[in-house]
mmCIF file with all atom_site columns, C-alpha atoms in Angstrom:
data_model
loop_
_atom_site.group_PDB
_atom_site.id
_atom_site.type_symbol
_atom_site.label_atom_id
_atom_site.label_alt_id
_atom_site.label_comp_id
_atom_site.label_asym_id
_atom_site.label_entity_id
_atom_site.label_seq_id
_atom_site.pdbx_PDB_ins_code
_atom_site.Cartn_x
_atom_site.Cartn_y
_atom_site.Cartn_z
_atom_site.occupancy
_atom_site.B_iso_or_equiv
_atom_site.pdbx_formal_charge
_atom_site.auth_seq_id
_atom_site.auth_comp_id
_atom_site.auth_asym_id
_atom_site.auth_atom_id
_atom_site.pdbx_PDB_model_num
ATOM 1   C CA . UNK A 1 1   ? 0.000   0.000   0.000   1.00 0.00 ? 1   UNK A CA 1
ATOM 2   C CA . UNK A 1 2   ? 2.990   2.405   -0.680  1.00 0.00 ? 2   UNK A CA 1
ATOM 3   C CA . UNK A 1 3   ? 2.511   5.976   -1.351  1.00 0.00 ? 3   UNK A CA 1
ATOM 4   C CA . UNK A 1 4   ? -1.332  5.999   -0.363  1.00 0.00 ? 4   UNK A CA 1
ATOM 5   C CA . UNK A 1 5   ? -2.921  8.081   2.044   1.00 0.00 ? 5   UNK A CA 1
ATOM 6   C CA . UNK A 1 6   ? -3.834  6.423   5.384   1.00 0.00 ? 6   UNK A CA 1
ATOM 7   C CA . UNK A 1 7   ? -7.693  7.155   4.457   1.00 0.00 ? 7   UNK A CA 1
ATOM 8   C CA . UNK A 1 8   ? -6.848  5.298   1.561   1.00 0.00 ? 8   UNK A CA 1
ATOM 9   C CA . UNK A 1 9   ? -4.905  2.685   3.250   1.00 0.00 ? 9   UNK A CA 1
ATOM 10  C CA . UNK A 1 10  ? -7.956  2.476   5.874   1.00 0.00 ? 10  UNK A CA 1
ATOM 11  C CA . UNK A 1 11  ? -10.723 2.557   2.512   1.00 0.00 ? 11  UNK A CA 1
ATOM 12  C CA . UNK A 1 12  ? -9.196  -0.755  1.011   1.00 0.00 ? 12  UNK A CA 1
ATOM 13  C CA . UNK A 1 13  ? -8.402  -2.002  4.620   1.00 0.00 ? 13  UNK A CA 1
ATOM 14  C CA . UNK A 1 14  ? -12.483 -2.068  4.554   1.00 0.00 ? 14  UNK A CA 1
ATOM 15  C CA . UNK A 1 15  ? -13.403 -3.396  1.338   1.00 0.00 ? 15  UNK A CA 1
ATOM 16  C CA . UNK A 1 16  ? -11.156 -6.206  1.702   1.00 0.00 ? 16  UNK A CA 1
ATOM 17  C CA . UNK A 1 17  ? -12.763 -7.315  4.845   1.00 0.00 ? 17  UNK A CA 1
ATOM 18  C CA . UNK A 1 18  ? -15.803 -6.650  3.456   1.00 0.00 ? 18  UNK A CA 1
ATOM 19  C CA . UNK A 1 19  ? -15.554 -9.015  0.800   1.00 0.00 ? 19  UNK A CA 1
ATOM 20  C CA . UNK A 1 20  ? -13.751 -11.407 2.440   1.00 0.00 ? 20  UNK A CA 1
ATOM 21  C CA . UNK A 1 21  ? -16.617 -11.583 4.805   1.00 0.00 ? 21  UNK A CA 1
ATOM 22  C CA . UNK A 1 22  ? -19.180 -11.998 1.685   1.00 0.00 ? 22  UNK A CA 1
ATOM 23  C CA . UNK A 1 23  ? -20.559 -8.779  2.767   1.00 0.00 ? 23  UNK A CA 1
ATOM 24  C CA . UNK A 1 24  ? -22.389 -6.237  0.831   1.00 0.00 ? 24  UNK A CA 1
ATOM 25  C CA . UNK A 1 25  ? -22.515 -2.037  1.625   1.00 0.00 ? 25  UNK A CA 1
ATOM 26  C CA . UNK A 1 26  ? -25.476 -2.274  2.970   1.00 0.00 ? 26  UNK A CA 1
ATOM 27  C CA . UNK A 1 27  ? -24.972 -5.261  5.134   1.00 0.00 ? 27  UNK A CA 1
ATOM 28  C CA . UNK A 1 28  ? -21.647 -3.546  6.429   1.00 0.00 ? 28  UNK A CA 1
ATOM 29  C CA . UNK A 1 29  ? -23.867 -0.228  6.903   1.00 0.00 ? 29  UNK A CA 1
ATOM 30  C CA . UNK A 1 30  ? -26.696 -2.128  9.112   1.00 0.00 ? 30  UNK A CA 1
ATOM 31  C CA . UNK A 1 31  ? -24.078 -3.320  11.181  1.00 0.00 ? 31  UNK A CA 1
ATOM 32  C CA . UNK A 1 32  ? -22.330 -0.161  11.732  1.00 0.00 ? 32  UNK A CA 1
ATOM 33  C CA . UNK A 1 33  ? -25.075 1.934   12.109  1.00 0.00 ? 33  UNK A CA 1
ATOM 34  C CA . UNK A 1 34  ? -24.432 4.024   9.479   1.00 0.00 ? 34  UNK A CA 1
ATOM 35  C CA . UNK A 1 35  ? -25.938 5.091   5.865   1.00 0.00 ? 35  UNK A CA 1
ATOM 36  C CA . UNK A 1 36  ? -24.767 2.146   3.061   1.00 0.00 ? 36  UNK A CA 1
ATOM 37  C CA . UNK A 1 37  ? -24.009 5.746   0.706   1.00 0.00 ? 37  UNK A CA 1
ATOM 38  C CA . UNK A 1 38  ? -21.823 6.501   3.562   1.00 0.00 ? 38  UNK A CA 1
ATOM 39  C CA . UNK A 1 39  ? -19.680 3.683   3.426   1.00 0.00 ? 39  UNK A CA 1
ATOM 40  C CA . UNK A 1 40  ? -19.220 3.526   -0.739  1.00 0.00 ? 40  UNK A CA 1
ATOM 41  C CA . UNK A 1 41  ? -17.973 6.753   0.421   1.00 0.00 ? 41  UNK A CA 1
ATOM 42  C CA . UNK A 1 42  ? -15.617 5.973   2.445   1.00 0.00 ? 42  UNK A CA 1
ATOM 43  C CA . UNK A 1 43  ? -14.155 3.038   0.143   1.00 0.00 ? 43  UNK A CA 1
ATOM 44  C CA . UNK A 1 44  ? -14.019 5.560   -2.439  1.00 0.00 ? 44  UNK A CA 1
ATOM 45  C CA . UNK A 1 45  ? -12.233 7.769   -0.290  1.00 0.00 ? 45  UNK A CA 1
ATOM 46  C CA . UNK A 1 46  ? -14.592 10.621  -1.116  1.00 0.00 ? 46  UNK A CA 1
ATOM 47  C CA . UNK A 1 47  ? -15.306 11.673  2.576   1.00 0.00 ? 47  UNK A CA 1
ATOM 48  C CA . UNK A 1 48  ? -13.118 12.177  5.676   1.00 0.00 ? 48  UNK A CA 1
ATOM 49  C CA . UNK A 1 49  ? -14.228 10.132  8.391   1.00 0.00 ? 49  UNK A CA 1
ATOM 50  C CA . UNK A 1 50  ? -14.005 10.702  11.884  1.00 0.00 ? 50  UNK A CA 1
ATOM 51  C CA . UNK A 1 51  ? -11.961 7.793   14.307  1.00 0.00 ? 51  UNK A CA 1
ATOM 52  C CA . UNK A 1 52  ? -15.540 6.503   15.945  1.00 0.00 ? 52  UNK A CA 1
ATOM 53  C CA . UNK A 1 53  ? -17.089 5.757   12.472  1.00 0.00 ? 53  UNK A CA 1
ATOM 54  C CA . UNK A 1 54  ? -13.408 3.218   11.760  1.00 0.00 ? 54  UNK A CA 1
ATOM 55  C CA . UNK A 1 55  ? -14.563 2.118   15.133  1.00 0.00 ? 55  UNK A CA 1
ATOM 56  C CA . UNK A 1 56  ? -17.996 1.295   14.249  1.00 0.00 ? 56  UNK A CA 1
ATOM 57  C CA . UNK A 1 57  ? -16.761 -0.191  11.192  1.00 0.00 ? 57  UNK A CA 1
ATOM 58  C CA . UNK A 1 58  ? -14.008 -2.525  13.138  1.00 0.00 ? 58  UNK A CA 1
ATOM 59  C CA . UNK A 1 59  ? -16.616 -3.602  15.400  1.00 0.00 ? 59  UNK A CA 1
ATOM 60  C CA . UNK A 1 60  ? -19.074 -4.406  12.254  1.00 0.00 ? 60  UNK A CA 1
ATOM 61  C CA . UNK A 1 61  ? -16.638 -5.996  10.592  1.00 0.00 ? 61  UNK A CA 1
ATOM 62  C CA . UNK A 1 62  ? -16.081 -8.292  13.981  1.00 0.00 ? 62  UNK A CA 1
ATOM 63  C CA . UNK A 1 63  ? -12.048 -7.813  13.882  1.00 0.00 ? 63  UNK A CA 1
ATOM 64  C CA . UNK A 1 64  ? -9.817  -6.358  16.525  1.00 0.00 ? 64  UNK A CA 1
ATOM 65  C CA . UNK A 1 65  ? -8.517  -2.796  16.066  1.00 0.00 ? 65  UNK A CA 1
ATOM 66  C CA . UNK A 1 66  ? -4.967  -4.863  15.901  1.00 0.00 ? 66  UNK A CA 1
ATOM 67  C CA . UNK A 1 67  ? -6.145  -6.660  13.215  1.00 0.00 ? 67  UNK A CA 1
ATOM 68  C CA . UNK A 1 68  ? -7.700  -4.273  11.126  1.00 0.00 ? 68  UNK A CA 1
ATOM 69  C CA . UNK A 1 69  ? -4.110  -2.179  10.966  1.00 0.00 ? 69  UNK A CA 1
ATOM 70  C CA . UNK A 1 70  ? -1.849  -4.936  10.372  1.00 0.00 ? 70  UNK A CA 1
ATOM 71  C CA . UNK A 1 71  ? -1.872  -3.475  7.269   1.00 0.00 ? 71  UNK A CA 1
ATOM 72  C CA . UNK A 1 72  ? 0.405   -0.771  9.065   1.00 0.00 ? 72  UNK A CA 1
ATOM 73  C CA . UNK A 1 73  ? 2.913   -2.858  10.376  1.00 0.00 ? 73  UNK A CA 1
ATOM 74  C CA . UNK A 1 74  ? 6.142   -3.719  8.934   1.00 0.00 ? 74  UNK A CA 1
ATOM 75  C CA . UNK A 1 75  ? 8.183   -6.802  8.860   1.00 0.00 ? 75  UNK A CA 1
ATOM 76  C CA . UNK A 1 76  ? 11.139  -6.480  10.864  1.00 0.00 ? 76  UNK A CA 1
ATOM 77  C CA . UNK A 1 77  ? 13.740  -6.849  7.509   1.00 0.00 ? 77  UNK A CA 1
ATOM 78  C CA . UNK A 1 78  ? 11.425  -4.783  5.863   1.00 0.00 ? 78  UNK A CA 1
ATOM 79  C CA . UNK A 1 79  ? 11.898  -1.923  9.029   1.00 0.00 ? 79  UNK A CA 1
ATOM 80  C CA . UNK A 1 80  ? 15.166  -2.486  8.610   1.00 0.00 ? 80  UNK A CA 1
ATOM 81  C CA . UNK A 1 81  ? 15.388  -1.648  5.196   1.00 0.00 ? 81  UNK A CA 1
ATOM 82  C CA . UNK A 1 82  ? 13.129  1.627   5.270   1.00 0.00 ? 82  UNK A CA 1
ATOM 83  C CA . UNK A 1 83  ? 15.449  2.675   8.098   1.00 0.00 ? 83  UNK A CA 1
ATOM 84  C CA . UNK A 1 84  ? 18.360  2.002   5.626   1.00 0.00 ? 84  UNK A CA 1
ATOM 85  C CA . UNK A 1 85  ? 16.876  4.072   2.943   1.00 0.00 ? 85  UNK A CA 1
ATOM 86  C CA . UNK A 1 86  ? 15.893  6.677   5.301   1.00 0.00 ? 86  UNK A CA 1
ATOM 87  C CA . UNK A 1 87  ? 18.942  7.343   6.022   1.00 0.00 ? 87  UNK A CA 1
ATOM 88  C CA . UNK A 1 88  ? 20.290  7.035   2.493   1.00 0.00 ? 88  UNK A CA 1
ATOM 89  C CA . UNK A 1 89  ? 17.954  9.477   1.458   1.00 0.00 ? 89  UNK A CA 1
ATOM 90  C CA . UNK A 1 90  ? 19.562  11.936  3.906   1.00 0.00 ? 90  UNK A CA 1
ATOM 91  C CA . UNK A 1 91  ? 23.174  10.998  3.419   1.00 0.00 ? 91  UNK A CA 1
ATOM 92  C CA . UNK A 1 92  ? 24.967  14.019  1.466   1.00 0.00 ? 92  UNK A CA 1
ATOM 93  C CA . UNK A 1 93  ? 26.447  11.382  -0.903  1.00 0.00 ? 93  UNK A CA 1
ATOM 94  C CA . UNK A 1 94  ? 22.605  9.499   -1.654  1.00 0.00 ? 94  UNK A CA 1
ATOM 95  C CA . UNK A 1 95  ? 22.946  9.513   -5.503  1.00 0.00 ? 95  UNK A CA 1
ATOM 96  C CA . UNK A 1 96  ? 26.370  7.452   -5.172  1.00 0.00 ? 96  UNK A CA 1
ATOM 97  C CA . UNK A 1 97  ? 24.885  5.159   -2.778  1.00 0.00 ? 97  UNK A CA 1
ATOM 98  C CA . UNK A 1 98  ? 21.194  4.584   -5.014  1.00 0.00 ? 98  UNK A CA 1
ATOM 99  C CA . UNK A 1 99  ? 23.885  4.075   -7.753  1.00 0.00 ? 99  UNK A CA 1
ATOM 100 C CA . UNK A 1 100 ? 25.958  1.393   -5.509  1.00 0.00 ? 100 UNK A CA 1
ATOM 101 C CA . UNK A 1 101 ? 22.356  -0.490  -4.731  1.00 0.00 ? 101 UNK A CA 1
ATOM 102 C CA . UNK A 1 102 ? 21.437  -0.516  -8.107  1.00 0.00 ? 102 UNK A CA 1
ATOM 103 C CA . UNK A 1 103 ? 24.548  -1.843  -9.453  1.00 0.00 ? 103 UNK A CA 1
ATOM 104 C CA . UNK A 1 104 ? 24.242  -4.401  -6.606  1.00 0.00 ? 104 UNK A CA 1
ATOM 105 C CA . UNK A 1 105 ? 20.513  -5.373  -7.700  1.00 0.00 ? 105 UNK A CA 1
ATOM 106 C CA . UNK A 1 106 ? 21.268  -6.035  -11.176 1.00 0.00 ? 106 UNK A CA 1
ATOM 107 C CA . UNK A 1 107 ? 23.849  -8.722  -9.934  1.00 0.00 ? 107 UNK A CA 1
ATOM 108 C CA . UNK A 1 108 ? 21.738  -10.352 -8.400  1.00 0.00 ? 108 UNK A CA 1
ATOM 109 C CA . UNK A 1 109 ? 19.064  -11.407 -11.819 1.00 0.00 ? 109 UNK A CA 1
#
């Protein structure tokens, strides 16, 4: 889910729960108490919604908070890597080391 938005991180979070639960908008809506327009809206990322409607929606959906942003954890190579490139991308000489990893990555196809 690189470069998205966390409302759009949290918009396909819900549709994929959503289907993998077989459930419809309007089922999902009932549930949560809320409008079925309101929650197209949402997956389409076409409103802002406030943190007691994800809340409703968690609970609809019958997951754990912790489960519904697992999406938001990292694997701990993959943390280790970000950190890497975080502070590549700060290091005064990051276009010779980008250079060094690509040369390394085509080495290894």
């Amino acid at each position: 889910m690189a470069n998205k938005t966390l409302n759009q991180q949290i918009a396909a979070q819900i549709i994929r729960l959503r289907k993998e639960q077989g459930l419809t908008q309007e089922e999902l809506a009932e549930k949560a108490g809320t409008d079925f327009s309101y929650i197209g809206r949402i997956e389409r990322n076409q409103v802002n919604f406030s943190v007691h409607t994800v809340d409703k929606i968690i609970t609809a959906l019958e997951v754990t908070p912790a489960e519904f942003f697992e999406f938001l954890k990292l694997e701990d190579s993959t943390s280790e890597i970000f950190e890497l490139l975080v502070e590549i991308n700060t290091s005064e000489k990051r276009d010779i080391l980008l250079n060094m990893i690509k040369d390394m990555l085509k080495l290894t196809k």
